[in-house]
Every structure is written in C-alpha cells, then in structure tokens.
PDB file of C-alpha atoms in Angstrom:
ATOM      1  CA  UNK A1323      73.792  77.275 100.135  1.00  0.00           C
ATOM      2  CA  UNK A1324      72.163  77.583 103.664  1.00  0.00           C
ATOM      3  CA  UNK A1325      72.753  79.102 106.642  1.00  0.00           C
ATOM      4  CA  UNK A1326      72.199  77.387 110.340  1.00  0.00           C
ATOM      5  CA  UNK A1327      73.478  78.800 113.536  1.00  0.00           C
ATOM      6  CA  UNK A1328      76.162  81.470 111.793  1.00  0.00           C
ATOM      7  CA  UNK A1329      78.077  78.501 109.802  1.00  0.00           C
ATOM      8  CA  UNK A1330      77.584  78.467 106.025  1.00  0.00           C
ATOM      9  CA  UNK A1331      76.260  75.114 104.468  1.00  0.00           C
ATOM     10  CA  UNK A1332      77.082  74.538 100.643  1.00  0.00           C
ATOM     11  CA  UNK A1333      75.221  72.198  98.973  1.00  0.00           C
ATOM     12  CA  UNK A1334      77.155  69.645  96.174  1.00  0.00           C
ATOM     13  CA  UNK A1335      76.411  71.376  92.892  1.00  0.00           C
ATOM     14  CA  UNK A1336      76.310  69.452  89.650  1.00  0.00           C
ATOM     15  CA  UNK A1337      79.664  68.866  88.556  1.00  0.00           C
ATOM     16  CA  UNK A1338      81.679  69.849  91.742  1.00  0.00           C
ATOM     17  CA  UNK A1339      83.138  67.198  94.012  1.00  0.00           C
ATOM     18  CA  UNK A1340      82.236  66.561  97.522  1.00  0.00           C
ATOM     19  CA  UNK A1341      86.077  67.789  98.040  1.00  0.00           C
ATOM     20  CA  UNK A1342      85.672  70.735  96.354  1.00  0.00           C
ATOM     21  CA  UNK A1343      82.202  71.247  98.398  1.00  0.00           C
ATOM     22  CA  UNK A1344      84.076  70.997 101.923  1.00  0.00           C
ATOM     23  CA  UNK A1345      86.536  73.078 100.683  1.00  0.00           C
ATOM     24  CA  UNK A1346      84.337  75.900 100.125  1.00  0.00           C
ATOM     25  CA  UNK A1347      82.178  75.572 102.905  1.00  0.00           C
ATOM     26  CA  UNK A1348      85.965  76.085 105.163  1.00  0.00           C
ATOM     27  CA  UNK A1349      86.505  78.592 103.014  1.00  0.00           C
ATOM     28  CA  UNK A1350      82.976  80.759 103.872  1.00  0.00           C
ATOM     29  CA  UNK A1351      83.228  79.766 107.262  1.00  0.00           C
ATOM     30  CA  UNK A1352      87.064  80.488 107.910  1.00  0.00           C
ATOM     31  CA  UNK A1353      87.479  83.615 110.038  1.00  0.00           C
ATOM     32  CA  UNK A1354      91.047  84.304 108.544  1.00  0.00           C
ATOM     33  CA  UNK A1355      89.523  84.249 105.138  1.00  0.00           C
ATOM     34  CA  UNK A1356      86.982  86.852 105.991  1.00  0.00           C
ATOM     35  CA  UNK A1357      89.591  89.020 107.527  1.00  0.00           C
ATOM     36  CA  UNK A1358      91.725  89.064 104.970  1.00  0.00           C
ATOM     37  CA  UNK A1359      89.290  90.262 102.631  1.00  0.00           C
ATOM     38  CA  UNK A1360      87.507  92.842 105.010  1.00  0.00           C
ATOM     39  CA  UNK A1361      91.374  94.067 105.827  1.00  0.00           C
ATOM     40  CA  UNK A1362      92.526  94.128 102.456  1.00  0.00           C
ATOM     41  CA  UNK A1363      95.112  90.914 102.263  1.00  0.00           C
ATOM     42  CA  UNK A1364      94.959  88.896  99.190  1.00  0.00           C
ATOM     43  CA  UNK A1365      94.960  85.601 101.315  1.00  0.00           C
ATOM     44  CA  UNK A1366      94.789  84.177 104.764  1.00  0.00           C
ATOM     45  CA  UNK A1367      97.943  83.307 105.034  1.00  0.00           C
ATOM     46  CA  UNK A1368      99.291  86.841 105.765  1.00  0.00           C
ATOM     47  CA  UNK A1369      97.805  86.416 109.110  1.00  0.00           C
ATOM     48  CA  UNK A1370     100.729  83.565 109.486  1.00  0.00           C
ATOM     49  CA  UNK A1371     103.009  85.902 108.939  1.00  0.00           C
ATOM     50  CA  UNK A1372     101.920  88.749 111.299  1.00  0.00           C
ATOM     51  CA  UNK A1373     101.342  86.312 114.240  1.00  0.00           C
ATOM     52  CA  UNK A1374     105.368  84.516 113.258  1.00  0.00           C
ATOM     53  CA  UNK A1375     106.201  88.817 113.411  1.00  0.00           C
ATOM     54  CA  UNK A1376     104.240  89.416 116.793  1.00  0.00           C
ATOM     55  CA  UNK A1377     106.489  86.521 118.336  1.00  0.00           C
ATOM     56  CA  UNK A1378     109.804  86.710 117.203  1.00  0.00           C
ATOM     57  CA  UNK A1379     110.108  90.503 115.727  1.00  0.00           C
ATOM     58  CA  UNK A1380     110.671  89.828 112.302  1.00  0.00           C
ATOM     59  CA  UNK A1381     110.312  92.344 110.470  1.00  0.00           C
ATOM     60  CA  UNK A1382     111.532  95.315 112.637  1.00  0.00           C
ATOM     61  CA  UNK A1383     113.806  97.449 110.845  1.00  0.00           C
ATOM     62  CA  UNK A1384     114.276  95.022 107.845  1.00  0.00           C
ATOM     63  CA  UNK A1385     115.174  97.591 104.772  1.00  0.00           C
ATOM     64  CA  UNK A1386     115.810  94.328 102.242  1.00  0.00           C
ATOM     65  CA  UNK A1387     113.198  91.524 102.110  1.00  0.00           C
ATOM     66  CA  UNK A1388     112.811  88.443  99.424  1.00  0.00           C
ATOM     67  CA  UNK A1389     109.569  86.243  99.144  1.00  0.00           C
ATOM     68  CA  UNK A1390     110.338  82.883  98.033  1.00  0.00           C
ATOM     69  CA  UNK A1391     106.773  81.387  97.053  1.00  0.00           C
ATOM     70  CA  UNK A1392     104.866  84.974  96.502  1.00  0.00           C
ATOM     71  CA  UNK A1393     102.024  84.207  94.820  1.00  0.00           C
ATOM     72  CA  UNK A1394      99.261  85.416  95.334  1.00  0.00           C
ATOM     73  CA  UNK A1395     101.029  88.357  97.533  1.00  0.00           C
ATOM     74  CA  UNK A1396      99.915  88.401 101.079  1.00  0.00           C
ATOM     75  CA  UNK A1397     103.503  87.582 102.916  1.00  0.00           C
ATOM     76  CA  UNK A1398     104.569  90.896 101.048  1.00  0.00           C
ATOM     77  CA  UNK A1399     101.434  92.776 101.861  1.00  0.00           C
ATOM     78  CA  UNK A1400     102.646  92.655 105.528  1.00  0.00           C
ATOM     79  CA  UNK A1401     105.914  93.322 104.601  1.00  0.00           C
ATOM     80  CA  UNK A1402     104.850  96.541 103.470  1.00  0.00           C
ATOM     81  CA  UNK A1403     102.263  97.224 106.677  1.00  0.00           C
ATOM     82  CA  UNK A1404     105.079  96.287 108.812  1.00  0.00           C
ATOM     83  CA  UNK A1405     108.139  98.136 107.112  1.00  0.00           C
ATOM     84  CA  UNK A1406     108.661 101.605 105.543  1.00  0.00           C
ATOM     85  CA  UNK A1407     109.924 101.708 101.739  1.00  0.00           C
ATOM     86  CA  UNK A1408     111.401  98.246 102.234  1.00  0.00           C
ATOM     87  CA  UNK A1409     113.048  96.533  98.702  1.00  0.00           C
ATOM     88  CA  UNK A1410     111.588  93.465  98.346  1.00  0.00           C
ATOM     89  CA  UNK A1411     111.731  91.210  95.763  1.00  0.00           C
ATOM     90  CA  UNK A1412     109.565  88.104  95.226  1.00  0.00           C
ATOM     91  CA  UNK A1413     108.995  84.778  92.960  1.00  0.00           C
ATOM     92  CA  UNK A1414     106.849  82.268  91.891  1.00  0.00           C
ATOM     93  CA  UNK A1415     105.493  79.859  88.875  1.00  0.00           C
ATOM     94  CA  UNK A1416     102.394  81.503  89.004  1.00  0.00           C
ATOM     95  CA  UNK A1417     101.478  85.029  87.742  1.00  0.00           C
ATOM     96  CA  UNK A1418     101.354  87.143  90.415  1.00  0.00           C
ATOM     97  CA  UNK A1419      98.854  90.437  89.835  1.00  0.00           C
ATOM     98  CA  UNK A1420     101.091  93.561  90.295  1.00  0.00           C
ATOM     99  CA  UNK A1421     102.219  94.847  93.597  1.00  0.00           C
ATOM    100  CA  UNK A1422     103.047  98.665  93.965  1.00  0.00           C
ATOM    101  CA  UNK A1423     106.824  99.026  94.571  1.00  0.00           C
ATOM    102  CA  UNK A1424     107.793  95.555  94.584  1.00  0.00           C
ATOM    103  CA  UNK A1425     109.687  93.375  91.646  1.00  0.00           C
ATOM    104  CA  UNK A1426     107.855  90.110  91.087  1.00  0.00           C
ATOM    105  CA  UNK A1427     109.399  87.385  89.448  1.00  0.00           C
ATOM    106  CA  UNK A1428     107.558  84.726  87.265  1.00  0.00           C
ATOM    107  CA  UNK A1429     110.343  81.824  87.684  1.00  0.00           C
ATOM    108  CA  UNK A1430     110.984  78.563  89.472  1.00  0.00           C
ATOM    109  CA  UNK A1431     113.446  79.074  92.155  1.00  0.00           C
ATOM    110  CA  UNK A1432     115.009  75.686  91.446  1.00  0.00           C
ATOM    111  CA  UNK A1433     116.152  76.924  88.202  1.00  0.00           C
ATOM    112  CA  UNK A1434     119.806  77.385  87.959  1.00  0.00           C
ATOM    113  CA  UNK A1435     119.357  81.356  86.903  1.00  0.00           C
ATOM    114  CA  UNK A1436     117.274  82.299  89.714  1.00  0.00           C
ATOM    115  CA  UNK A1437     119.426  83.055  92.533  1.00  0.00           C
ATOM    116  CA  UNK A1438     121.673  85.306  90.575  1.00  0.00           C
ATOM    117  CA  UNK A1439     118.265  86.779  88.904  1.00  0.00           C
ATOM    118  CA  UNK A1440     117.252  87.634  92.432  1.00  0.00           C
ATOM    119  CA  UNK A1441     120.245  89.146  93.968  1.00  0.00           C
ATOM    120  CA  UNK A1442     120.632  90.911  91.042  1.00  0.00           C
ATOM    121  CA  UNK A1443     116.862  92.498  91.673  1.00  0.00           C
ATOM    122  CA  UNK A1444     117.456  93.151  95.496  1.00  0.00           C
ATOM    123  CA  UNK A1445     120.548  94.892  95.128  1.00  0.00           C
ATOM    124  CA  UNK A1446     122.529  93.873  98.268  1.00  0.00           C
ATOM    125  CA  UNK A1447     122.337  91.836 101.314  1.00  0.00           C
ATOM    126  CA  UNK A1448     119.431  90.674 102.301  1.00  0.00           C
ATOM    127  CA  UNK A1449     117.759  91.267 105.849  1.00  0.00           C
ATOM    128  CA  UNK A1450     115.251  88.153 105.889  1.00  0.00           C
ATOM    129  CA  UNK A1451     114.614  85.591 103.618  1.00  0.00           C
ATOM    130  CA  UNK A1452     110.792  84.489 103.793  1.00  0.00           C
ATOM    131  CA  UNK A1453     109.639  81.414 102.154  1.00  0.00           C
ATOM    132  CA  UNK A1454     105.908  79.869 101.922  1.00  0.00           C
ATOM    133  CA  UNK A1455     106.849  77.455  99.109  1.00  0.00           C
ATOM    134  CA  UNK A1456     105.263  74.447  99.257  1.00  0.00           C
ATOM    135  CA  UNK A1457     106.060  71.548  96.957  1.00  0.00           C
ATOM    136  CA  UNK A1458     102.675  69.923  94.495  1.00  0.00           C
ATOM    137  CA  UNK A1459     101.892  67.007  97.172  1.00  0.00           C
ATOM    138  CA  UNK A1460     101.046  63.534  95.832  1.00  0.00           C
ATOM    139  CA  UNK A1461      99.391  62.053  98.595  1.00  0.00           C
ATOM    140  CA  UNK A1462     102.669  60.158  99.582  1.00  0.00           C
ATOM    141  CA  UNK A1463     103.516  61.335 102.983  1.00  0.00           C
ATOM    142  CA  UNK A1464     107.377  60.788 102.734  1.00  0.00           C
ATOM    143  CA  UNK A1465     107.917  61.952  99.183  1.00  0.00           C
ATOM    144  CA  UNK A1466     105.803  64.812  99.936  1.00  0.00           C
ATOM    145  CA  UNK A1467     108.240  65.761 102.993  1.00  0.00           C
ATOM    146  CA  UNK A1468     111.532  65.026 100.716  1.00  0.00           C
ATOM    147  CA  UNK A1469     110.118  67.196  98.147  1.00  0.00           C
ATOM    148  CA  UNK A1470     109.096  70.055 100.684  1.00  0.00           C
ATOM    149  CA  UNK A1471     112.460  69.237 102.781  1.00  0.00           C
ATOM    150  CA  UNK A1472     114.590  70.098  99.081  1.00  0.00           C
ATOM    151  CA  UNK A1473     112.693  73.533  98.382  1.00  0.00           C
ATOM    152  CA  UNK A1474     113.420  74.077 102.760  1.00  0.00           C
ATOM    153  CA  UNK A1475     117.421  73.116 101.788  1.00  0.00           C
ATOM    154  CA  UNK A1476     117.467  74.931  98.720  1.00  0.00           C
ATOM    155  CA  UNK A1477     115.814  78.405 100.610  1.00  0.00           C
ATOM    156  CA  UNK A1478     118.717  77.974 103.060  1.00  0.00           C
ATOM    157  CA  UNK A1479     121.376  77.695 101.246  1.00  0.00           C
ATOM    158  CA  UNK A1480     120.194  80.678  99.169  1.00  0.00           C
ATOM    159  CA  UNK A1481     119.629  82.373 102.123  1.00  0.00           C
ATOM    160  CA  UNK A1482     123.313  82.226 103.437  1.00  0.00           C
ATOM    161  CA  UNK A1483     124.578  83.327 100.389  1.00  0.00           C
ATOM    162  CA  UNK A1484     122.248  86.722 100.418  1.00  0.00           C
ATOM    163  CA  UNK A1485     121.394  87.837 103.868  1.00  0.00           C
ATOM    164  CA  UNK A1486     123.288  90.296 105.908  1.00  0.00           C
ATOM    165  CA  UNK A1487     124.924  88.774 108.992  1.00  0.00           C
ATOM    166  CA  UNK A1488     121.884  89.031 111.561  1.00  0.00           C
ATOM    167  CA  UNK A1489     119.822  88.286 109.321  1.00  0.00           C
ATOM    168  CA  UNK A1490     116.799  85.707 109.497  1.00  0.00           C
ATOM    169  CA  UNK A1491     115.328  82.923 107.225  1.00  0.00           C
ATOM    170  CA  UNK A1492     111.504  81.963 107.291  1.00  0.00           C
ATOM    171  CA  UNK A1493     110.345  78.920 105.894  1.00  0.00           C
ATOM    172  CA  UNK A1494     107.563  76.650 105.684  1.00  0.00           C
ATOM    173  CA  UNK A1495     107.797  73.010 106.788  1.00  0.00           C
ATOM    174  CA  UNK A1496     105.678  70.241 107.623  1.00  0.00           C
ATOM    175  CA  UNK A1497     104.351  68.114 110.490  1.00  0.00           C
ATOM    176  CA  UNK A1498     107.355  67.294 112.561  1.00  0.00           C
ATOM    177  CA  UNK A1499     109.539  69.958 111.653  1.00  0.00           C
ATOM    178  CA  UNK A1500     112.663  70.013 109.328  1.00  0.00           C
ATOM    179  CA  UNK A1501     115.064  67.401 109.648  1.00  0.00           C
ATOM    180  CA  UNK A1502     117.445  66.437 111.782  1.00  0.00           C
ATOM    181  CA  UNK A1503     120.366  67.440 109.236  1.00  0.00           C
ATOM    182  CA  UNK A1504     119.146  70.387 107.935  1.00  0.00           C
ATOM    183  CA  UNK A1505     117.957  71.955 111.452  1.00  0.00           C
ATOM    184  CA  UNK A1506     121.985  71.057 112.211  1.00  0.00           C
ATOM    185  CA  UNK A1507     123.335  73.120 109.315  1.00  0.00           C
ATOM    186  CA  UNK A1508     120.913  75.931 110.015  1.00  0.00           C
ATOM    187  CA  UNK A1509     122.225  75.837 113.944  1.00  0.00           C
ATOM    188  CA  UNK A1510     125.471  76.135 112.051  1.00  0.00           C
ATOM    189  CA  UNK A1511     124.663  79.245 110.261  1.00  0.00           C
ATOM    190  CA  UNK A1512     122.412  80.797 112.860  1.00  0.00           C
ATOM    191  CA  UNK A1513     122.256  81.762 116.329  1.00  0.00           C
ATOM    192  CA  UNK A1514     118.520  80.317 116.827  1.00  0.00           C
ATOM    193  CA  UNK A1515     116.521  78.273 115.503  1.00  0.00           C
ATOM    194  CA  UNK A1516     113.162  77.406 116.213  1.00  0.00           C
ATOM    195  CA  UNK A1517     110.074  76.028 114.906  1.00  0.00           C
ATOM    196  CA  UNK A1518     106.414  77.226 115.270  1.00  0.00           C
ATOM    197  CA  UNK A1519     102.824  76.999 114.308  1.00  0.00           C
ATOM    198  CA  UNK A1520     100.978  79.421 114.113  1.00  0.00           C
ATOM    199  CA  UNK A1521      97.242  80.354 115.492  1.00  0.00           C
ATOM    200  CA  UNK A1522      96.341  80.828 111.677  1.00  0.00           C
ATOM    201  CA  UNK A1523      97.435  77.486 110.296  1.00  0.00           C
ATOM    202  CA  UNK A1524      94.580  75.735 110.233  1.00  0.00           C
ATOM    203  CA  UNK A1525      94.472  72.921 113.271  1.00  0.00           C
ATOM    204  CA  UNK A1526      94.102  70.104 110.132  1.00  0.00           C
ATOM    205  CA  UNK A1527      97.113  71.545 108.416  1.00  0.00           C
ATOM    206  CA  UNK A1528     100.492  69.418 108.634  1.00  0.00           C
ATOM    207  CA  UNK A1529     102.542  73.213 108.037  1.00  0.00           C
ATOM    208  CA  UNK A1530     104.795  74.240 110.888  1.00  0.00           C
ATOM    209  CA  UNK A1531     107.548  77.089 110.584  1.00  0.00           C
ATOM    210  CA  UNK A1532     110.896  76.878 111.108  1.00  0.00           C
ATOM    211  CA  UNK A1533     112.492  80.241 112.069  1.00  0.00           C
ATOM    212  CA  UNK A1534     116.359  80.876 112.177  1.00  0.00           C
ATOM    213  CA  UNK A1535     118.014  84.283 112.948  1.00  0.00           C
ATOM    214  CA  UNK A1536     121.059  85.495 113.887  1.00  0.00           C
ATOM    215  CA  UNK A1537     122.814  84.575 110.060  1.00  0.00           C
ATOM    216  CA  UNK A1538     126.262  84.627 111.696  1.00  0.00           C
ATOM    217  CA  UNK A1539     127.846  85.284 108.170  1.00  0.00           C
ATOM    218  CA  UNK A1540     129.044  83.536 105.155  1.00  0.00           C
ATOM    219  CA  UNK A1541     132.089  81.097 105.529  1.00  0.00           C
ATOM    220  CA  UNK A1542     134.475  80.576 102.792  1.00  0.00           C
ATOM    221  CA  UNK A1543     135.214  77.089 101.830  1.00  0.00           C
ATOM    222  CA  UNK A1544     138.539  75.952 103.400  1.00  0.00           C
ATOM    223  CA  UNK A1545     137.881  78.596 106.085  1.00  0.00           C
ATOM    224  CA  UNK A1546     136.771  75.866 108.704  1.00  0.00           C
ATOM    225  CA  UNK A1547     138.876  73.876 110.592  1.00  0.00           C
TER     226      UNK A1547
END
C-alpha cells in the first residue's frame, strides 16, 4: 500500500483480484467512508440518507419508522440522530449486529409472512417507509432494473397498506428513475413524488431515489369510480 499526494495506492496482493484491489483503494480514499467511521455510522450510506432528510424534511416528527433493506444499520442510525424514541422496525437476509431499541428482522421481505410480521412489530401506522434494498445484480442491465423495479413495487404497495395518511415512502432506484407505471400509481397514492441523487452516491453509481409523500390514505377496493 502507498501513499502519493493524500490518495491511498493498494497494491494487487496474491490472491485478490484487480476488482477487489480498486475496490479497496475507493474504499480508503472515499471521504464518506472515513466519515462514517470517524462519526460513528456503520456505513456510508447514512450520509444518503441525511442529505435525502436535509432536502425534503423527512424525518421531522416521524414517531413510527420501518427499514426495508437494514443491514448493516446506518439508514436507522440516522433515524435515531434525527428522531427522539422513534419505533422502528427493520429487515434484511443478512444478520444484522444488534441495534439498541430497535427490532431487527432476519427475513426476506418477498416472503409471504413478512408484511404481517412487520406490522405486527411496529404496532400501528407507519410514518415513513425507507427502503435501500437493492436486488443481487447479474450484469444484465434490464433484468437488473426488473428485479430492482419488483422489490421498488413490492415496498410501495407495502407501504400503502402501513403508513399513516401523510406519510412518505423512500426507496432506492436506478439510473433513470422508476418507471413510468409505477411513478403513476405512486402519483396516485401520494401528493409528490420526486426523484433524487444524492451528493453521497457515488458519481459511478447508477442509484437514484425516488421520494413520495403526502400518502393520501388507503382506498378500499370498489371505492373508486
């Protein structure tokens, strides 16, 4: 490893890949990584979070939060900065280390038990659904958006069936935004939506935001029209 003008050089070890190599060398020389781990946060991306907060006032006065996509903790770190004894409840297929006050759940989300599992665990409506999921890519660019798009879908659909009217949904996207459909049904269901990237995502990165608030409140089937 060697150092030239304040950016970290890593040298290709035996055994480790020239991927692996760039991807450490970002990693010492990523600013976001070295504040999150002088400032506390488990990863970089809870500086995502607190710049999508600083625009569009997220998390003021939220009392009921869940974390779709937890692991390894940082969206729920700021949660806690940001809010006083907010419930929050998060999940992921990873172990997740312990987090003081909050109930983390070792599940997939897709499973057919895991909505009810996590109502059940917040204990009323929520005030903002956050989600960082991101789907295993496999270097296809349009099944990688389908699959990303489905976890988006299935985080909204949760979403209107927990949050509080008012309420806001947070989720991760990529490059180009969500589609066309599913931006519609989320105009249907809230009073903005918007997308954004932000400062922290790294310039590379095909991950954009989309951000919908104002939940105008569940609608009953046969209610329309």
């Amino acid at each position: 490893m060697t150092r030239s003008t304040g950016h970290t050089r890593v040298k290709t070890a035996k055994g480790r890949t020239a991927q692996s190599t760039r991807w450490l060398e970002r990693q010492l020389n990523d600013p976001y990584v070295k504040k999150a781990k002088a400032e506390g946060y488990r990863s970089r991306a809870a500086y995502k979070l607190l710049e999508l907060d600083e625009r569009f006032n997220l998390l003021r006065g939220v009392k009921r939060v869940v974390d779709l996509g937890i692991a390894p903790g940082g969206w729920t770190q700021v949660v806690q900065k940001k809010t006083k004894g907010a419930t929050i409840v998060g999940i992921d297929l990873l172990p997740v280390d312990p987090i003081e006050d909050v109930t983390i759940l070792q599940m997939d989300f897709l499973s057919d038990d895991a909505p009810r599992v996590l109502t059940e665990a917040l204990g009323g409506d929520a005030d903002i659904v956050l989600s960082d999921m991101a789907a295993n890519t496999v270097g296809h660019a349009q099944t990688d958006h389908l699959r990303t798009m489905a976890l988006v879908e299935a985080g909204m659909v949760f979403a209107c069936e927990i949050l509080r009217p008012g309420g806001a949904y947070v989720a991760k996207v990529l490059a180009g935004g969500a589609d066309h459909d599913l931006v519609a049904e989320l105009k249907r269901n809230f009073t903005a939506v918007k997308h954004a990237k932000p400062p922290a995502s790294r310039k590379g990165s095909s991950e954009w935001y989309v951000i919908a608030q104002g939940f105008k409140g569940r609608v009953d089937v046969g209610e329309e029209g």
